[in-house]
Each structure stands twice: as structure tokens, then as C-alpha cells.
């Protein structure tokens, strides 16, 4: 009997996805470049729905047609190499699926070149790490819609479920699934940075203990902030090693794998402001400069007396200020992520349904959160909206809390506490709501030194002024 699907790449993700598919009743052929890994997987998980293969040809021959071949290997050249190895073995209309964290432009290129050979290629964003892969990830499939129809049942079955719905929805053509996954990762960076800033303020200005912080985050998890990251943060505060809290022993250097960088490079390419996500990436860079930060504390002397004053703080008030600021900043980071998706839709000729995309994120992935329901509803009720923060629901949420964000940032600035992602969120809102900005001066300068011309408010057209010698000394 032929297998329903084949998985190549049996590291953490591939092995757990294969097990997930097998648990859901699918016959799964498995293959890995290093064949000892196949033996290891079979030894540890001799699933009745698994068929193990040690040669690519036999693996391919074991699959029902059209063949569904799921690659879960290191992104980059391994994907191209595997495609090259598979091409002589597969037939027209077979489907290669790349479930790794591939760069979306590679996916566009691969899809195009395989389409010319009448082979389907799906680029599928998968989120949720090991646990998600095993018991239900969020799945973002991009590529030919007909090819997807051969995978939709399997994907929907293995995906996470949230509010009774599968966290898997066809995104759009070629690289769109990997693009959405990339933006999702950028939002994840922002979410984590914002929570870390909330923690920093509560700890340094509010002087809260780890036990109190656990309690605060636990309360927040029963509010509009309800989310996986808030929940695990509350748990993290409670973990002790002997007398000490583990968190207090962890080095304050945050690492990264690169997808946050891609999101930022892409935003620059498309000219979209994703300042909160950028601030989150910068904060990771700066966190790595531990030795320099220790030096800087002794070089840049802060004479501001407020930086030491903690006693004038009302603890209850600061919790409320931080909660509201975190919520607004989170809204802004999602709004920026969706704004980038909106620009990409135009640039790459995709067709996104933002209400559905936000629903995919509700389960399986790290950014799962209750407020994704509100995002989905907001997009549904106001299709064609320029920005998520303009929707009735979110503009009201922001208006109710904006003064608190302002107050908190002022407090942090006065005391020299760095909260760059929250500050970027406030800057974004303030920039948006300024109909008359200072960009007229930039235009004047550009025209002054480079004759770059400018538009005028009082007349149509493009103008140049002969600035030199036309002013009084
Ligand atoms: P890795 O990214 O560590 O990749 C290891 C797998 O790739 C192994 O099976 C390895 O085979 C295979 N491989 C590497 N080079 C080649 C090659 N040239 N030819 C054939 N196979 C090759 O594994 P993960 O399971 O962590 O991730 C798989 C993919 O999923 C990656 O793209 C990753 O970015 C993505 N991803 C990972 C998540 C995670 O939490 N880990 C979450 C979401 C996505 P061999 O054993 O022979 O070396």
C-alpha cells in the first residue's frame, strides 16, 4: 500500500510533523540524508503508519500520486539540492512542499522554475516549534491553489485548533506563505521585547519582586493581554534554583536566528515603517554588547536625581500604566506587521485576507493571543482600511489608554530606563496623527542643496526655488 505523504528531513520539526500526520491516520514515508537518523526515529517511534526509506528513489516510489513530498530541512541550499535530487525521480503534477523557514524570494524562484516543469511547489510557513509540530502548529501555505487542494485536508487535520477552527488557511500564491511566517516572526520579536520592557519598568521603577511580577502577569493573562507569552512569562518568574530565581541568573544577552532581520530588511525595501519591530531587533543587537554596556554605565554619567527616586511611585498606578502601555504598543506592532503585509500584497501581486491570517495566529504559534479575535473582527468589519489602528475597535482602545502610554514613557525617560519599543509605538501614533509634519523643511533643504523640487500646498505642480542669495543676512 502506498503512503499518503512523504517527509524528508527528520530533525526536530520533520520528525514531529511526521508523527503528527501518522497519528492523524496518514501513511507517512520518511527519509533523511543521514540514514542513521531514520534508524533512530524508527527505534524511538516505530509508528504503525511510518514506512522508513534509506534511498530517495524507493522513498519517492512509495508515494501515491500525485506525490506529496514534504521537505523539512535546513533552509537555503539544502532545499535547492533536494529539489535537484528529486527532479529525475518524480512526475509532472507531483507536489513538493517546503515547510522550513525559507526566504520568500527563494520560494518565489523555486515555484516559478518548477512550474515550468509542471511540478507544483508549495512554500509553507510553519510555526510552533517542536511542540507545535507534534501536536498542532499554525500553518501558512502559499503556492498554487489547486496543488494546495491536495494538501488542505492533511494540513487542517494536523494544525492547531483555536475556537473550533483549524489554524491553517491558504494564503496566496508562490512565496506568500513564507512571507506571512516571516512577518509573524517579526511580530514575535516585538511582542517579546515589549514584554521585556514591561518587566524592566516594573522591576526597576516599580521595585516589584519576582513573586509579585508572577502575580501581575497572571492577572494580565485574564485581561485583554491574554496570550501564550504573558502566560509563560508569569511561570518564568516563579522558577527557583535553590534560594535564587533562575531568571535573575540568566545572562541578559538575547540571541536570534535571522527571520526578524528579514522582516526589517523587507520593510526597508518596501518603505514601510515597522518601528516597533525594528526597535525589538535593535534591542537584541544592543543586548549582545554586555561588556560595552558595563563600560558605558561608568562613562555616561546620569546626574538626573529622578533616576534614583523610587519612593514617589504609586505601585497600583504603575501596574495599570504598564498594562495599558503594553497593550497599545502591542496593537501598534501588529498594525505595523499588517501594514507590511498590505504593501507586500501590492508589490508581489498577492491577495491576502487579513481577517483569516490573524485567525491562523490564534493557535499553535508563539504569538497566539486572545486579541487576535479582535484583530480578525476589526478587519472583517472594516475591509479596505488603511491601518488597523484606524478601525473603530482599536482606535477606541488606543484613545482610552494613550495618556497612560505617554505618562509611562515620560516616567521611563526621566529615570533613564530604556523602553525603545514602547517609545517607538508612541512615536508611530504621534506621527500618524500629525497632519502637518516638519517634512516641508526637508523638502526645502533638498531643493536648496540639490534642486530636488517640492510640491506646494497652495498650487498644483512641481517647483524649484532659487534659494541662494534670496534671504536677508
Ligand atoms: P534543522 O534546521 O536543524 O535541519 C536539519 C535537517 O536538515 C536534518 O534532517 C538534515 O539532515 C537536513 N539537511 C541539512 N542539509 C541537508 C542537505 N544538504 N540535504 C538534505 N538534507 C539536509 O532542523 P529543524 O527540524 O530544526 O528545522 C527544519 C526546518 O524548519 C528549518 O528550515 C527551520 O528553520 C524550520 N523551522 C524550525 C523550527 C524550530 O523550532 N526548530 C520552527 C519552525 C520552522 P541530516 O540529518 O542528514 O544532517
Short mmCIF file of C-alpha atoms and ligand atoms in Angstrom, two decimals:
data_model
loop_
_atom_site.label_atom_id
_atom_site.label_comp_id
_atom_site.label_asym_id
_atom_site.label_seq_id
_atom_site.Cartn_x
_atom_site.Cartn_y
_atom_site.Cartn_z
CA UNK A 1 0.00 0.00 0.00
CA UNK A 2 1.35 3.41 -1.00
CA UNK A 3 1.92 6.20 1.54
CA UNK A 4 -0.22 9.34 1.52
CA UNK A 5 2.70 11.70 2.07
CA UNK A 6 6.48 11.60 2.40
CA UNK A 7 8.61 13.63 4.81
CA UNK A 8 12.27 14.38 4.10
CA UNK A 9 14.31 15.75 7.00
CA UNK A 10 13.81 14.07 10.34
CA UNK A 11 15.29 16.61 12.70
CA UNK A 12 13.08 18.16 15.43
CA UNK A 13 10.46 19.64 13.11
CA UNK A 14 10.26 16.97 10.40
CA UNK A 15 10.11 14.07 12.83
CA UNK A 16 7.35 15.67 14.91
CA UNK A 17 5.32 16.68 11.88
CA UNK A 18 5.63 13.13 10.52
CA UNK A 19 4.41 11.75 13.86
CA UNK A 20 1.55 14.25 13.88
CA UNK A 21 0.48 13.16 10.38
CA UNK A 22 0.80 9.47 11.29
CA UNK A 23 -1.28 9.99 14.45
CA UNK A 24 -3.95 11.55 12.26
CA UNK A 25 -4.21 8.36 10.26
CA UNK A 26 -1.99 9.17 7.27
CA UNK A 27 0.53 6.68 5.95
CA UNK A 28 3.85 8.54 6.03
CA UNK A 29 7.08 7.61 4.23
CA UNK A 30 10.13 9.03 5.97
CA UNK A 31 13.62 9.76 4.70
CA UNK A 32 16.69 11.59 5.97
CA UNK A 33 20.00 12.33 4.25
CA UNK A 34 21.94 10.79 7.13
CA UNK A 35 20.32 7.38 7.22
CA UNK A 36 21.25 6.61 10.83
CA UNK A 37 18.68 9.26 11.75
CA UNK A 38 15.98 7.15 10.05
CA UNK A 39 17.01 4.19 12.21
CA UNK A 40 16.96 6.35 15.32
CA UNK A 41 13.46 7.64 14.55
CA UNK A 42 12.18 4.11 13.85
CA UNK A 43 13.76 2.85 17.06
CA UNK A 44 12.22 5.61 19.16
CA UNK A 45 8.87 5.89 17.37
CA UNK A 46 8.02 2.76 15.48
CA UNK A 47 4.69 4.22 14.39
CA UNK A 48 2.42 1.79 12.56
CA UNK A 49 1.80 4.40 9.85
CA UNK A 50 5.51 5.00 9.18
CA UNK A 51 7.45 3.45 6.29
CA UNK A 52 11.18 4.11 6.55
CA UNK A 53 13.41 4.52 3.50
CA UNK A 54 17.16 4.75 3.03
CA UNK A 55 17.22 5.63 -0.66
CA UNK A 56 15.46 8.59 -2.24
CA UNK A 57 14.18 6.57 -5.25
CA UNK A 58 12.45 3.98 -3.08
CA UNK A 59 11.07 6.75 -0.90
CA UNK A 60 9.59 8.51 -3.97
CA UNK A 61 8.22 5.24 -5.39
CA UNK A 62 6.42 4.53 -2.12
CA UNK A 63 4.12 7.54 -2.51
CA UNK A 64 0.63 7.64 -4.01
CA UNK A 65 0.11 10.08 -6.91
CA UNK A 66 0.14 12.98 -7.18
CA UNK A 67 3.08 12.59 -4.82
CA UNK A 68 3.20 14.86 -1.82
CA UNK A 69 6.79 15.34 -0.68
CA UNK A 70 7.25 17.43 2.42
CA UNK A 71 10.73 18.91 2.90
CA UNK A 72 11.58 19.86 6.47
CA UNK A 73 15.28 20.58 6.13
CA UNK A 74 17.64 23.46 6.84
CA UNK A 75 16.63 26.44 4.74
CA UNK A 76 18.85 27.71 1.91
CA UNK A 77 20.91 25.49 -0.38
CA UNK A 78 19.72 22.15 1.14
CA UNK A 79 16.25 22.85 -0.30
CA UNK A 80 17.68 23.50 -3.79
CA UNK A 81 19.90 20.44 -3.56
CA UNK A 82 16.99 18.21 -2.60
CA UNK A 83 14.82 19.59 -5.39
CA UNK A 84 17.62 18.76 -7.86
CA UNK A 85 17.85 15.22 -6.47
CA UNK A 86 14.09 14.72 -6.60
CA UNK A 87 13.51 16.06 -10.12
CA UNK A 88 14.68 12.94 -12.02
CA UNK A 89 12.59 10.74 -9.72
CA UNK A 90 9.21 12.47 -9.71
CA UNK A 91 6.47 13.04 -12.30
CA UNK A 92 4.57 16.03 -13.61
CA UNK A 93 1.86 17.31 -11.23
CA UNK A 94 3.69 15.92 -8.18
CA UNK A 95 3.88 18.37 -5.30
CA UNK A 96 6.99 19.42 -3.37
CA UNK A 97 6.23 21.22 -0.13
CA UNK A 98 8.85 23.30 1.68
CA UNK A 99 7.83 23.61 5.33
CA UNK A 100 11.10 25.18 6.52
CA UNK A 101 11.85 28.81 7.27
CA UNK A 102 12.83 29.60 3.69
CA UNK A 103 13.39 33.12 2.46
CA UNK A 104 10.26 34.05 0.49
CA UNK A 105 12.23 35.22 -2.57
CA UNK A 106 13.81 31.75 -2.80
CA UNK A 107 10.31 30.29 -2.67
CA UNK A 108 9.14 32.58 -5.49
CA UNK A 109 12.14 31.49 -7.58
CA UNK A 110 11.68 27.77 -6.85
CA UNK A 111 7.94 27.87 -7.53
CA UNK A 112 8.49 29.61 -10.86
CA UNK A 113 11.19 27.24 -12.04
CA UNK A 114 9.27 24.10 -11.02
CA UNK A 115 6.05 25.40 -12.58
CA UNK A 116 7.89 25.45 -15.93
CA UNK A 117 8.46 21.70 -15.43
CA UNK A 118 4.82 21.20 -14.44
CA UNK A 119 5.79 20.32 -10.87
CA UNK A 120 3.91 22.04 -8.07
CA UNK A 121 5.80 23.78 -5.26
CA UNK A 122 4.18 24.97 -2.05
CA UNK A 123 6.03 27.27 0.37
CA UNK A 124 4.51 26.65 3.76
CA UNK A 125 5.17 28.73 6.88
CA UNK A 126 5.00 26.55 9.97
CA UNK A 127 5.02 27.98 13.45
CA UNK A 128 5.01 26.50 16.91
CA UNK A 129 8.39 24.82 17.32
CA UNK A 130 8.72 21.22 18.41
CA UNK A 131 5.56 21.10 20.49
CA UNK A 132 3.51 22.71 17.72
CA UNK A 133 4.86 20.35 15.08
CA UNK A 134 3.97 17.35 17.22
CA UNK A 135 0.51 18.35 18.43
CA UNK A 136 -0.67 21.17 16.16
CA UNK A 137 1.24 24.01 14.52
CA UNK A 138 -0.06 27.16 12.86
CA UNK A 139 0.25 26.60 9.11
CA UNK A 140 0.56 29.29 6.41
CA UNK A 141 0.50 27.64 2.95
CA UNK A 142 1.42 29.56 -0.19
CA UNK A 143 1.52 28.40 -3.79
CA UNK A 144 -0.78 27.11 -6.49
CA UNK A 145 -4.31 26.81 -5.10
CA UNK A 146 -5.04 23.58 -6.99
CA UNK A 147 -1.90 21.97 -5.54
CA UNK A 148 -2.98 23.16 -2.10
CA UNK A 149 -6.32 21.39 -2.51
CA UNK A 150 -4.34 18.09 -2.37
CA UNK A 151 -2.87 19.11 0.99
CA UNK A 152 -5.67 21.05 2.66
CA UNK A 153 -7.20 18.05 4.42
CA UNK A 154 -3.89 16.83 5.88
CA UNK A 155 -2.81 20.33 6.90
CA UNK A 156 -6.11 21.19 8.52
CA UNK A 157 -6.11 17.90 10.44
CA UNK A 158 -2.56 18.28 11.81
CA UNK A 159 -2.80 22.01 12.54
CA UNK A 160 -3.63 23.59 15.89
CA UNK A 161 -7.29 24.36 16.50
CA UNK A 162 -8.48 27.61 18.03
CA UNK A 163 -12.12 28.38 18.82
CA UNK A 164 -13.06 25.24 16.85
CA UNK A 165 -11.26 26.35 13.68
CA UNK A 166 -8.08 24.98 12.10
CA UNK A 167 -5.11 27.36 12.36
CA UNK A 168 -4.37 26.80 8.69
CA UNK A 169 -5.68 28.73 5.73
CA UNK A 170 -4.45 29.04 2.18
CA UNK A 171 -2.59 32.36 1.98
CA UNK A 172 -1.90 33.22 -1.68
CA UNK A 173 0.47 32.32 -4.50
CA UNK A 174 4.21 31.39 -4.52
CA UNK A 175 6.20 32.91 -1.59
CA UNK A 176 3.21 34.35 0.29
CA UNK A 177 3.08 31.65 3.00
CA UNK A 178 6.73 32.09 3.86
CA UNK A 179 6.26 35.86 3.77
CA UNK A 180 3.44 35.75 6.30
CA UNK A 181 5.53 33.46 8.51
CA UNK A 182 8.42 35.94 8.25
CA UNK A 183 6.22 38.88 9.32
CA UNK A 184 4.77 36.70 12.09
CA UNK A 185 8.33 36.20 13.37
CA UNK A 186 8.94 39.96 13.30
CA UNK A 187 5.78 40.50 15.35
CA UNK A 188 7.01 37.80 17.74
CA UNK A 189 10.25 39.78 18.27
CA UNK A 190 8.18 42.88 19.06
CA UNK A 191 5.84 41.02 21.43
CA UNK A 192 8.80 39.63 23.38
CA UNK A 193 10.64 42.97 23.51
CA UNK A 194 7.52 44.81 24.72
CA UNK A 195 7.00 42.27 27.49
CA UNK A 196 10.67 42.59 28.43
CA UNK A 197 10.26 46.39 28.64
CA UNK A 198 7.15 45.99 30.81
CA UNK A 199 9.22 43.70 33.08
CA UNK A 200 12.12 46.18 33.16
CA UNK A 201 9.88 49.08 34.22
CA UNK A 202 8.02 47.07 36.83
CA UNK A 203 11.31 45.76 38.24
CA UNK A 204 13.42 48.92 38.16
CA UNK A 205 10.89 51.70 38.68
CA UNK A 206 8.13 49.74 40.41
CA UNK A 207 10.57 47.69 42.51
CA UNK A 208 8.36 44.60 42.26
CA UNK A 209 9.68 41.22 43.36
CA UNK A 210 9.59 38.15 41.12
CA UNK A 211 6.66 36.74 43.13
CA UNK A 212 4.73 39.99 42.63
CA UNK A 213 5.62 40.00 38.93
CA UNK A 214 4.30 36.45 38.57
CA UNK A 215 1.05 37.60 40.14
CA UNK A 216 0.80 40.73 37.94
CA UNK A 217 1.37 38.75 34.73
CA UNK A 218 -1.06 36.12 35.89
CA UNK A 219 -3.73 38.83 36.36
CA UNK A 220 -2.90 40.26 32.94
CA UNK A 221 -3.46 36.84 31.45
CA UNK A 222 -7.11 37.21 32.42
CA UNK A 223 -7.41 40.52 30.59
CA UNK A 224 -7.17 41.88 27.05
CA UNK A 225 -3.47 40.87 27.22
CA UNK A 226 -4.31 37.16 27.50
CA UNK A 227 -1.71 35.31 25.45
CA UNK A 228 0.77 32.45 25.48
CA UNK A 229 3.75 34.78 26.01
CA UNK A 230 2.15 36.52 29.02
CA UNK A 231 1.24 33.12 30.47
CA UNK A 232 4.74 31.66 30.17
CA UNK A 233 6.25 34.89 31.48
CA UNK A 234 4.21 34.54 34.66
CA UNK A 235 5.51 30.97 35.02
CA UNK A 236 9.13 32.02 34.36
CA UNK A 237 9.05 34.44 37.34
CA UNK A 238 8.25 31.55 39.70
CA UNK A 239 11.15 29.22 38.84
CA UNK A 240 13.79 28.94 41.57
CA UNK A 241 17.17 27.20 41.78
CA UNK A 242 17.73 26.79 45.46
CA UNK A 243 17.18 30.16 47.08
CA UNK A 244 17.63 32.11 43.83
CA UNK A 245 15.28 32.82 40.97
CA UNK A 246 16.55 31.30 37.72
CA UNK A 247 15.57 34.43 35.76
CA UNK A 248 17.94 36.53 37.87
CA UNK A 249 20.80 34.20 36.95
CA UNK A 250 20.24 34.30 33.18
CA UNK A 251 22.66 36.45 31.16
CA UNK A 252 20.89 39.45 29.59
CA UNK A 253 22.02 38.78 26.01
CA UNK A 254 19.20 37.83 23.60
CA UNK A 255 20.06 35.67 20.58
CA UNK A 256 18.27 35.38 17.26
CA UNK A 257 18.09 33.21 14.16
CA UNK A 258 17.58 35.83 11.47
CA UNK A 259 13.92 35.97 10.46
CA UNK A 260 13.44 39.20 12.43
CA UNK A 261 16.23 40.65 10.32
CA UNK A 262 14.48 39.58 7.09
CA UNK A 263 11.27 41.32 8.19
CA UNK A 264 13.15 44.56 8.78
CA UNK A 265 15.12 44.40 5.52
CA UNK A 266 11.88 43.78 3.68
CA UNK A 267 10.17 46.72 5.39
CA UNK A 268 13.04 48.96 4.29
CA UNK A 269 12.75 47.60 0.74
CA UNK A 270 9.03 48.35 0.60
CA UNK A 271 9.31 51.65 2.51
CA UNK A 272 7.09 50.63 5.43
CA UNK A 273 7.57 51.90 8.99
CA UNK A 274 7.69 48.90 11.34
CA UNK A 275 9.48 50.85 14.06
CA UNK A 276 8.34 48.68 16.99
CA UNK A 277 9.62 45.54 15.26
CA UNK A 278 12.84 47.36 14.33
CA UNK A 279 13.29 48.54 17.92
CA UNK A 280 12.90 44.93 19.04
CA UNK A 281 15.65 43.80 16.65
CA UNK A 282 17.93 46.67 17.70
CA UNK A 283 17.35 45.81 21.34
CA UNK A 284 18.61 42.28 20.63
CA UNK A 285 21.73 43.70 18.95
CA UNK A 286 22.33 46.02 21.92
CA UNK A 287 21.71 43.24 24.42
CA UNK A 288 24.73 41.47 22.92
CA UNK A 289 27.01 44.38 23.88
CA UNK A 290 27.08 43.36 27.52
CA UNK A 291 30.71 44.36 28.17
CA UNK A 292 30.25 47.72 26.46
CA UNK A 293 27.10 48.37 28.46
CA UNK A 294 29.00 47.74 31.67
CA UNK A 295 31.66 50.26 30.50
CA UNK A 296 29.07 52.80 29.36
CA UNK A 297 27.48 52.94 32.80
CA UNK A 298 30.74 54.37 34.11
CA UNK A 299 31.33 56.72 31.18
CA UNK A 300 27.88 58.22 30.56
CA UNK A 301 27.08 59.67 33.96
CA UNK A 302 23.42 60.25 34.67
CA UNK A 303 23.05 63.15 37.06
CA UNK A 304 19.30 63.08 36.96
CA UNK A 305 18.11 62.76 40.55
CA UNK A 306 14.87 61.11 39.42
CA UNK A 307 16.84 58.13 38.12
CA UNK A 308 17.29 57.09 41.71
CA UNK A 309 13.92 58.08 43.10
CA UNK A 310 11.59 55.15 43.54
CA UNK A 311 9.66 56.18 46.62
CA UNK A 312 7.26 58.55 44.91
CA UNK A 313 5.79 55.72 42.82
CA UNK A 314 2.27 54.50 43.40
CA UNK A 315 2.61 50.75 42.81
CA UNK A 316 -1.01 50.22 41.81
CA UNK A 317 -0.84 53.08 39.33
CA UNK A 318 2.35 51.87 37.70
CA UNK A 319 0.88 48.39 37.11
CA UNK A 320 -2.06 50.00 35.30
CA UNK A 321 0.21 52.31 33.28
CA UNK A 322 2.44 49.44 32.18
CA UNK A 323 -0.51 47.21 31.32
CA UNK A 324 -2.15 49.86 29.16
CA UNK A 325 1.13 50.83 27.53
CA UNK A 326 1.96 47.23 26.73
CA UNK A 327 -1.47 46.74 25.17
CA UNK A 328 -1.28 49.86 22.97
CA UNK A 329 2.28 49.10 21.90
CA UNK A 330 1.25 45.55 21.04
CA UNK A 331 -1.61 46.88 18.90
CA UNK A 332 0.86 49.15 17.08
CA UNK A 333 3.33 46.32 16.39
CA UNK A 334 0.56 44.18 14.86
CA UNK A 335 -0.72 47.19 12.90
CA UNK A 336 2.80 47.68 11.51
CA UNK A 337 3.09 43.98 10.63
CA UNK A 338 -0.20 44.06 8.75
CA UNK A 339 0.80 47.31 7.05
CA UNK A 340 3.89 45.49 5.74
CA UNK A 341 1.68 42.64 4.52
CA UNK A 342 -0.51 45.18 2.80
CA UNK A 343 2.48 46.67 0.95
CA UNK A 344 3.69 43.17 0.03
CA UNK A 345 0.29 42.30 -1.39
CA UNK A 346 0.71 45.07 -3.91
CA UNK A 347 4.41 44.51 -4.57
CA UNK A 348 4.23 40.76 -5.16
CA UNK A 349 0.72 40.54 -6.56
CA UNK A 350 -0.75 38.52 -3.71
CA UNK A 351 -4.23 38.52 -2.34
CA UNK A 352 -4.40 38.47 1.45
CA UNK A 353 -7.38 38.06 3.75
CA UNK A 354 -6.16 39.76 6.92
CA UNK A 355 -9.16 38.57 8.97
CA UNK A 356 -8.22 34.97 8.13
CA UNK A 357 -4.47 35.48 8.58
CA UNK A 358 -5.00 36.81 12.11
CA UNK A 359 -7.12 33.75 12.86
CA UNK A 360 -4.26 31.41 11.85
CA UNK A 361 -2.09 33.01 14.56
CA UNK A 362 -4.65 32.20 17.29
CA UNK A 363 -3.31 28.70 17.94
CA UNK A 364 -0.11 26.71 17.68
CA UNK A 365 2.24 29.65 17.45
CA UNK A 366 4.15 31.68 19.98
CA UNK A 367 2.16 34.88 19.34
CA UNK A 368 -1.20 33.22 19.99
CA UNK A 369 -3.36 35.67 21.90
CA UNK A 370 -6.98 36.42 22.64
CA UNK A 371 -6.81 39.81 20.97
CA UNK A 372 -6.23 38.17 17.57
CA UNK A 373 -10.00 37.60 17.63
CA UNK A 374 -10.43 41.38 17.90
CA UNK A 375 -7.96 41.91 15.06
CA UNK A 376 -9.85 39.44 12.88
CA UNK A 377 -13.21 41.07 13.71
CA UNK A 378 -11.79 44.55 13.12
CA UNK A 379 -10.52 43.59 9.65
CA UNK A 380 -13.80 41.83 8.87
CA UNK A 381 -15.92 44.84 9.77
CA UNK A 382 -13.65 47.34 8.05
CA UNK A 383 -12.20 45.78 4.92
CA UNK A 384 -10.25 48.31 2.90
CA UNK A 385 -8.96 50.09 5.97
CA UNK A 386 -5.59 51.89 5.71
CA UNK A 387 -4.35 50.78 9.11
CA UNK A 388 -5.53 48.52 11.94
CA UNK A 389 -5.30 51.47 14.35
CA UNK A 390 -7.97 53.28 12.30
CA UNK A 391 -10.60 50.60 12.93
CA UNK A 392 -13.41 51.54 15.33
CA UNK A 393 -12.42 48.95 17.89
CA UNK A 394 -8.68 49.61 18.02
CA UNK A 395 -8.86 53.39 17.71
CA UNK A 396 -11.17 53.33 20.75
CA UNK A 397 -8.81 51.02 22.65
CA UNK A 398 -5.88 53.33 21.88
CA UNK A 399 -7.75 56.54 22.72
CA UNK A 400 -8.74 55.13 26.11
CA UNK A 401 -5.12 54.40 27.05
CA UNK A 402 -2.92 56.84 25.11
CA UNK A 403 -2.38 59.18 28.09
CA UNK A 404 -1.13 56.23 30.12
CA UNK A 405 1.45 55.36 27.46
CA UNK A 406 2.58 58.99 27.37
CA UNK A 407 2.83 59.11 31.17
CA UNK A 408 4.78 55.86 31.36
CA UNK A 409 7.25 56.87 28.65
CA UNK A 410 7.82 60.21 30.42
CA UNK A 411 8.42 58.36 33.66
CA UNK A 412 10.90 55.99 31.98
CA UNK A 413 12.68 58.82 30.15
CA UNK A 414 13.00 60.84 33.38
CA UNK A 415 14.53 57.85 35.14
CA UNK A 416 16.80 56.78 32.28
CA UNK A 417 15.09 53.43 31.69
CA UNK A 418 15.35 52.31 28.05
CA UNK A 419 11.97 51.36 26.59
CA UNK A 420 12.68 51.82 22.90
CA UNK A 421 9.89 49.60 21.52
CA UNK A 422 7.18 51.32 23.58
CA UNK A 423 8.69 54.71 22.69
CA UNK A 424 8.57 53.72 19.00
CA UNK A 425 4.90 52.77 19.36
CA UNK A 426 4.09 56.20 20.80
CA UNK A 427 6.17 57.88 18.09
CA UNK A 428 4.28 55.96 15.42
CA UNK A 429 0.90 57.06 16.78
CA UNK A 430 2.04 60.66 17.20
CA UNK A 431 3.49 60.74 13.69
CA UNK A 432 0.28 59.34 12.23
CA UNK A 433 -1.95 61.85 13.92
CA UNK A 434 0.09 64.84 12.76
CA UNK A 435 -1.46 66.11 9.53
CA UNK A 436 1.12 68.90 9.16
CA UNK A 437 4.56 67.43 9.81
CA UNK A 438 8.02 69.01 9.55
CA UNK A 439 8.71 67.31 6.20
CA UNK A 440 8.18 70.64 4.41
CA UNK A 441 11.54 71.71 5.81
CA UNK A 442 13.22 68.55 4.49
CA UNK A 443 11.78 69.28 1.06
CA UNK A 444 13.09 72.85 1.26
CA UNK A 445 16.57 71.60 2.22
CA UNK A 446 16.58 69.03 -0.59
CA UNK A 447 15.62 71.69 -3.07
CA UNK A 448 18.19 74.13 -1.62
CA UNK A 449 21.19 71.79 -1.96
CA UNK A 450 20.08 69.54 -4.80
CA UNK A 451 17.30 71.26 -6.78
CA UNK A 452 15.11 68.25 -5.99
CA UNK A 453 11.92 70.37 -6.27
CA UNK A 454 8.90 70.40 -3.97
CA UNK A 455 5.13 70.40 -4.09
CA UNK A 456 3.16 73.32 -2.62
CA UNK A 457 0.02 73.46 -0.51
CA UNK A 458 -1.36 76.45 -2.40
CA UNK A 459 -0.68 75.41 -6.02
CA UNK A 460 -0.54 72.21 -8.09
CA UNK A 461 2.74 71.15 -9.69
CA UNK A 462 6.40 70.69 -9.00
CA UNK A 463 8.51 73.73 -8.00
CA UNK A 464 12.12 74.74 -7.64
CA UNK A 465 13.22 77.88 -5.83
CA UNK A 466 16.46 79.77 -6.25
CA UNK A 467 17.24 79.77 -2.51
CA UNK A 468 20.80 81.12 -2.56
CA UNK A 469 21.02 84.89 -2.07
CA UNK A 470 17.26 85.13 -1.70
CA UNK A 471 17.28 85.73 2.05
CA UNK A 472 18.42 88.53 4.35
CA UNK A 473 21.77 88.02 6.16
P1 LIG B 1 17.38 21.91 11.00
O1 LIG B 1 17.06 23.25 10.51
O2 LIG B 1 18.42 21.78 12.06
O3 LIG B 1 17.78 21.00 9.74
C1 LIG B 1 18.21 19.69 9.93
C2 LIG B 1 17.65 18.79 8.85
O4 LIG B 1 18.04 19.27 7.55
C3 LIG B 1 18.23 17.40 9.00
O5 LIG B 1 17.25 16.47 8.67
C4 LIG B 1 19.36 17.43 7.97
O6 LIG B 1 19.73 16.15 7.52
C5 LIG B 1 18.69 18.20 6.87
N1 LIG B 1 19.65 18.70 5.90
C6 LIG B 1 20.58 19.66 6.07
N2 LIG B 1 21.29 19.84 4.94
C7 LIG B 1 20.80 18.96 4.03
C8 LIG B 1 21.09 18.67 2.68
N3 LIG B 1 22.03 19.34 2.03
N4 LIG B 1 20.38 17.69 2.06
C9 LIG B 1 19.42 17.04 2.72
N5 LIG B 1 19.08 17.27 3.99
C10 LIG B 1 19.76 18.22 4.65
O7 LIG B 1 16.06 21.14 11.50
P2 LIG B 1 14.75 21.66 12.24
O8 LIG B 1 13.87 20.46 12.38
O9 LIG B 1 15.06 22.47 13.43
O10 LIG B 1 14.09 22.65 11.18
C11 LIG B 1 13.70 22.26 9.88
C12 LIG B 1 13.19 23.49 9.16
O11 LIG B 1 12.07 24.01 9.88
C13 LIG B 1 14.20 24.64 9.08
O12 LIG B 1 14.02 25.33 7.88
C14 LIG B 1 13.80 25.52 10.24
O13 LIG B 1 14.21 26.87 10.06
C15 LIG B 1 12.30 25.37 10.21
N6 LIG B 1 11.60 25.63 11.47
C16 LIG B 1 12.17 25.24 12.64
C17 LIG B 1 11.50 25.48 13.85
C18 LIG B 1 12.10 25.02 15.13
O14 LIG B 1 11.54 25.36 16.18
N7 LIG B 1 13.17 24.23 15.10
C19 LIG B 1 10.19 26.15 13.87
C20 LIG B 1 9.65 26.42 12.58
C21 LIG B 1 10.36 26.18 11.43
P3 LIG B 1 20.98 15.40 8.21
O15 LIG B 1 20.41 14.70 9.41
O16 LIG B 1 21.46 14.48 7.16
O17 LIG B 1 22.00 16.44 8.58
#
